[in-house]
Short mmCIF file of C-alpha atoms in Angstrom, two decimals:
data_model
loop_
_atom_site.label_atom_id
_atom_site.label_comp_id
_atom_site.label_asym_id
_atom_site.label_seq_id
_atom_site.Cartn_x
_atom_site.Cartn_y
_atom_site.Cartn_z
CA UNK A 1 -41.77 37.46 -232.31
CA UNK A 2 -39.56 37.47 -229.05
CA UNK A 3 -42.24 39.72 -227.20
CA UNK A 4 -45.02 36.93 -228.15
CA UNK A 5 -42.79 33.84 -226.73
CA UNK A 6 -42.07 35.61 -223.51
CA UNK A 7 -45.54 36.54 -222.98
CA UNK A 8 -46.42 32.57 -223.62
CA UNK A 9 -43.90 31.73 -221.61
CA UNK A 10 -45.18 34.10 -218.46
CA UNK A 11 -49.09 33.02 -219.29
CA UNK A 12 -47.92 29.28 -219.40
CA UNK A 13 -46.23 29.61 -215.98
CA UNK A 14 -49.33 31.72 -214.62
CA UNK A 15 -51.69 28.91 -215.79
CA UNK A 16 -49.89 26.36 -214.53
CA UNK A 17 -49.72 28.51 -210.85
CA UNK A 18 -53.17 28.86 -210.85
CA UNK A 19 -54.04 25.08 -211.69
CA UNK A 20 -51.34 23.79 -209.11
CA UNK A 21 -52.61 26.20 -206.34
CA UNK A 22 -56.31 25.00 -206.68
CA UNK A 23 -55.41 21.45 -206.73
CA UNK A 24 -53.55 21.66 -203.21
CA UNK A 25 -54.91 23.87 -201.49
CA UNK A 26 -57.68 22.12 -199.53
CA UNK A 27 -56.64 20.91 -196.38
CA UNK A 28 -57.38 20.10 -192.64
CA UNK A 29 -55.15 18.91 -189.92
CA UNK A 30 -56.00 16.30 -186.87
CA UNK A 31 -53.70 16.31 -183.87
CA UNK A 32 -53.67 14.34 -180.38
CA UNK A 33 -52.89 15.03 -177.14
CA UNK A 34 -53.29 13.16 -174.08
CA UNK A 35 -53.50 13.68 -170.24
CA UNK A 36 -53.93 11.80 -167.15
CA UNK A 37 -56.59 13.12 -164.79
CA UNK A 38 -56.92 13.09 -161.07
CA UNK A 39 -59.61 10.32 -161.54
CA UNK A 40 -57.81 8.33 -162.88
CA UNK A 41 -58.86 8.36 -166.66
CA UNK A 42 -57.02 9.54 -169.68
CA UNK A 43 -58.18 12.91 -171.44
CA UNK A 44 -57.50 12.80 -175.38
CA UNK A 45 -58.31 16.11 -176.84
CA UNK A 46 -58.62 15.33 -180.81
CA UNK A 47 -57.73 18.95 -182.26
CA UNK A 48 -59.36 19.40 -185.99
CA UNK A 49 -58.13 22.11 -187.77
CA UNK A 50 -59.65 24.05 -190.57
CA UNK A 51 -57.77 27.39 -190.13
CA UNK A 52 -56.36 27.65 -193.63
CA UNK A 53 -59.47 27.04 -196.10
CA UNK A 54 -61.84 29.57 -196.58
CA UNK A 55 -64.97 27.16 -196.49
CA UNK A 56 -66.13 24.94 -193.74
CA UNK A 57 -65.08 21.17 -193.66
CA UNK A 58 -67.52 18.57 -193.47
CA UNK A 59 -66.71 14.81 -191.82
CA UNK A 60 -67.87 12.60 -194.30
CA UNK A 61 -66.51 9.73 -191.82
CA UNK A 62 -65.46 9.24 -188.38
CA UNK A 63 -63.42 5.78 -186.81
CA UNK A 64 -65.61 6.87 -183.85
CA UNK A 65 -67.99 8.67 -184.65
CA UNK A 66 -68.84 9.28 -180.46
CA UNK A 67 -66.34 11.45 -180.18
CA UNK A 68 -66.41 13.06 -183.90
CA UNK A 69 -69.82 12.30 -185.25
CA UNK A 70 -70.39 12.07 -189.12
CA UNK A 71 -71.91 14.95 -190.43
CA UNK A 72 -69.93 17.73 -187.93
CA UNK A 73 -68.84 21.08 -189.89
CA UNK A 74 -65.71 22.89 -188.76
CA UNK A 75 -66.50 26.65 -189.79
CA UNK A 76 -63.54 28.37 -192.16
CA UNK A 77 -60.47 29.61 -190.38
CA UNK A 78 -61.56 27.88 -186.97
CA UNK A 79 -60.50 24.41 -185.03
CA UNK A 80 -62.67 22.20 -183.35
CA UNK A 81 -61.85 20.02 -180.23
CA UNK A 82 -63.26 16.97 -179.44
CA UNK A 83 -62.94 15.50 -175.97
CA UNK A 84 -62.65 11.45 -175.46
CA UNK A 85 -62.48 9.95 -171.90
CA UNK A 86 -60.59 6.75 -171.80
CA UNK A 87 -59.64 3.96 -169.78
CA UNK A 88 -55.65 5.23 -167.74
CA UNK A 89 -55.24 1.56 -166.00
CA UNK A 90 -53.50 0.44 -168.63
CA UNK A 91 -50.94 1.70 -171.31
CA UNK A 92 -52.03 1.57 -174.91
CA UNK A 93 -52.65 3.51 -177.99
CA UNK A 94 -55.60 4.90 -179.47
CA UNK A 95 -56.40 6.46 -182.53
CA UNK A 96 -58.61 8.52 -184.89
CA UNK A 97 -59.35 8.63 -188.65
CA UNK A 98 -61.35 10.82 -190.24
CA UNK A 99 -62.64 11.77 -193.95
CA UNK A 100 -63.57 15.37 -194.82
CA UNK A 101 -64.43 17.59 -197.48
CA UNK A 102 -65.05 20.67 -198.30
CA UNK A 103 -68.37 22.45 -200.21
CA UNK A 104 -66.68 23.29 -203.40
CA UNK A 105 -64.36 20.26 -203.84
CA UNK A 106 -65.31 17.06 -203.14
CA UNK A 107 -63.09 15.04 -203.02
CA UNK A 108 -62.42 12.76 -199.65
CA UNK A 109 -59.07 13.73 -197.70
CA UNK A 110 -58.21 11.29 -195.04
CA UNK A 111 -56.13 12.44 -191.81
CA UNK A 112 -55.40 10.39 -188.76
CA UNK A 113 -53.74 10.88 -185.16
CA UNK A 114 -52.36 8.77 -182.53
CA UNK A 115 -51.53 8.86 -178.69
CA UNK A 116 -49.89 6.50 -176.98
CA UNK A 117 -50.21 5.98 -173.73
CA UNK A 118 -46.73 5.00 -172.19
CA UNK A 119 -47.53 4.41 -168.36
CA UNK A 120 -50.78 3.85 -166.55
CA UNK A 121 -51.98 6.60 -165.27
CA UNK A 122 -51.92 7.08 -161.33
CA UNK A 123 -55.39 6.03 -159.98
CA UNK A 124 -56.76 7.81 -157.16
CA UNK A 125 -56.38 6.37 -153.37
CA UNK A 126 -59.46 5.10 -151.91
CA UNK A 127 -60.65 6.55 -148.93
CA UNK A 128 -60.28 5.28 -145.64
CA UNK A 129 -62.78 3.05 -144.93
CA UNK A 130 -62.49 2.07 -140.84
CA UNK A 131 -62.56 -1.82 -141.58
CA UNK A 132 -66.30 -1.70 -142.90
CA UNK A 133 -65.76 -2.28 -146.93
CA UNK A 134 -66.79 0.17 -149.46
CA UNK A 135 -66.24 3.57 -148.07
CA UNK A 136 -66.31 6.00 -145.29
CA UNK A 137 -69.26 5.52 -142.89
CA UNK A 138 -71.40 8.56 -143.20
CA UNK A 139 -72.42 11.34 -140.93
CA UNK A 140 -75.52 10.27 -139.33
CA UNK A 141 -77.97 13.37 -139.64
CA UNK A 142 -80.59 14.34 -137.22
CA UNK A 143 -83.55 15.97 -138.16
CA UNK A 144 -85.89 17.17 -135.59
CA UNK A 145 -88.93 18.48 -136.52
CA UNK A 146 -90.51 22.27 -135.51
CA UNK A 147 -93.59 22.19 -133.83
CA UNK A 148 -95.44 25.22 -133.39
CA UNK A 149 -97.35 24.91 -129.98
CA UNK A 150 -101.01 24.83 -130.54
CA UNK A 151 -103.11 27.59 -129.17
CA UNK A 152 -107.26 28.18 -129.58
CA UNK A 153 -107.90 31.89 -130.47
CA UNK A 154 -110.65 33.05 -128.99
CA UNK A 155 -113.88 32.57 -131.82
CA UNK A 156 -114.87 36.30 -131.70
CA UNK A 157 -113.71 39.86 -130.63
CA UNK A 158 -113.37 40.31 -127.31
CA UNK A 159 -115.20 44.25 -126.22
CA UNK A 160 -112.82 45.85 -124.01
CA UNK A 161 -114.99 48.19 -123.65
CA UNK A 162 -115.80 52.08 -125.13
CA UNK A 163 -116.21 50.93 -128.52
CA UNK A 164 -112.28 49.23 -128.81
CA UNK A 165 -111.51 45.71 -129.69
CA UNK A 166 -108.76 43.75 -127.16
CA UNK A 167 -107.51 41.00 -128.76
CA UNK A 168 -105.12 38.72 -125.82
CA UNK A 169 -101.31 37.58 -126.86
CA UNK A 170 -102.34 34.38 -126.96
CA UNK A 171 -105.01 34.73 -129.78
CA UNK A 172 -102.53 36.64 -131.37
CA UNK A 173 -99.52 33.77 -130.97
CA UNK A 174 -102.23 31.33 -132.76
CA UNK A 175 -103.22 33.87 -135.69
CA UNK A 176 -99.40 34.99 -136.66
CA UNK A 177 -97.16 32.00 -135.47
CA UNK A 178 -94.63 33.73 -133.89
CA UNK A 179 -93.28 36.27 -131.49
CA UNK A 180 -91.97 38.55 -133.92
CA UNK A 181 -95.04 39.04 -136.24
CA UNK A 182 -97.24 39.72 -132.81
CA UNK A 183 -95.10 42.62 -131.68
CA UNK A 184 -95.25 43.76 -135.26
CA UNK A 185 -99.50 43.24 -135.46
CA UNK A 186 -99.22 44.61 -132.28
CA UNK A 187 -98.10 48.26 -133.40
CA UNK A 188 -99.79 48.38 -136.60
CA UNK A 189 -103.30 47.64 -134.45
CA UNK A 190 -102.22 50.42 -132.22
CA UNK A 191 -101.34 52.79 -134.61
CA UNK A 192 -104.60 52.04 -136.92
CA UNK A 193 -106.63 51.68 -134.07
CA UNK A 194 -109.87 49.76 -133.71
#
């Protein structure tokens, strides 16, 4: 009789392990963090974490859903960042709350984070402007156009006589364009020959 209470006893705490380990062990964490950049903006990187669950977590809803849309899926063991450019003029706090679950359980968990923005961040200097108004004066930029100079070929071979065909540099400058191709036409013509 003492061997059957103890082993009631150990199933009873077993049971009770397994029941309380199912019940809290779906979970997801949402962080904040914040950063001035050199525009001028603030940076919030919303962190979702999913990196102790074994199934992916779906956002069931979002408090702004453009930076974490309803419907996203963190994958098991991963996190997810989500970027969110705001407005650094001014100090202030913003804020995200989400809803997830998970495939097998589905009930709703909420989680929320915060950043507070203490101090403006530093805006960037204007440029110089020379007294003009709304910026540097550009660069002017001068394009001049090439022209290639125009030159009649002659309209047929000329015979240079015993059975070769002469062809003059300037037919030559009008056919190929440029210097370089005519000393290049040049040799192969002499080396193929007529």
């Amino acid at each position: 009789m003492k061997n059957m209470l103890i082993a009631s006893v150990v199933t009873g705490v077993t049971v009770l392990t397994a029941l309380t380990g199912t019940a809290s062990a779906w979970t997801y964490g949402l962080t904040a963090y914040g950063q001035c950049i050199s525009d001028g903006y603030l940076k919030i990187t919303w962190t979702v974490n999913n990196m102790t669950e074994n199934e992916p977590l779906g956002i069931t809803s979002s408090s702004n859903p453009l930076v974490v849309p309803v419907g996203t899926k963190i994958d098991a063991h991963k996190t997810a960042d989500f970027i969110q450019k705001a407005d650094g003029t001014k100090p202030g706090n913003y804020s995200l709350t989400l809803k997830g679950d998970f495939p097998s359980d589905h009930t709703e968990r909420v989680r929320m984070a915060s950043f507070d923005l203490k101090e403006a961040c530093k805006q960037p200097t204007p440029p110089v402007t020379g007294g003009q108004g709304s910026g540097p004066t550009p660069t002017p930029v001068v394009v001049t156009p090439v022209v290639a100079p125009q030159v009649k070929a002659p309209v047929g071979p000329v015979n240079a006589g015993g059975g070769h065909m002469a062809i003059n540099a300037s037919a030559l400058l009008g056919l190929f364009g440029s210097a370089g191709l005519i000393g290049v036409s040049l040799r192969r013509i002499y080396k193929k020959g007529f």
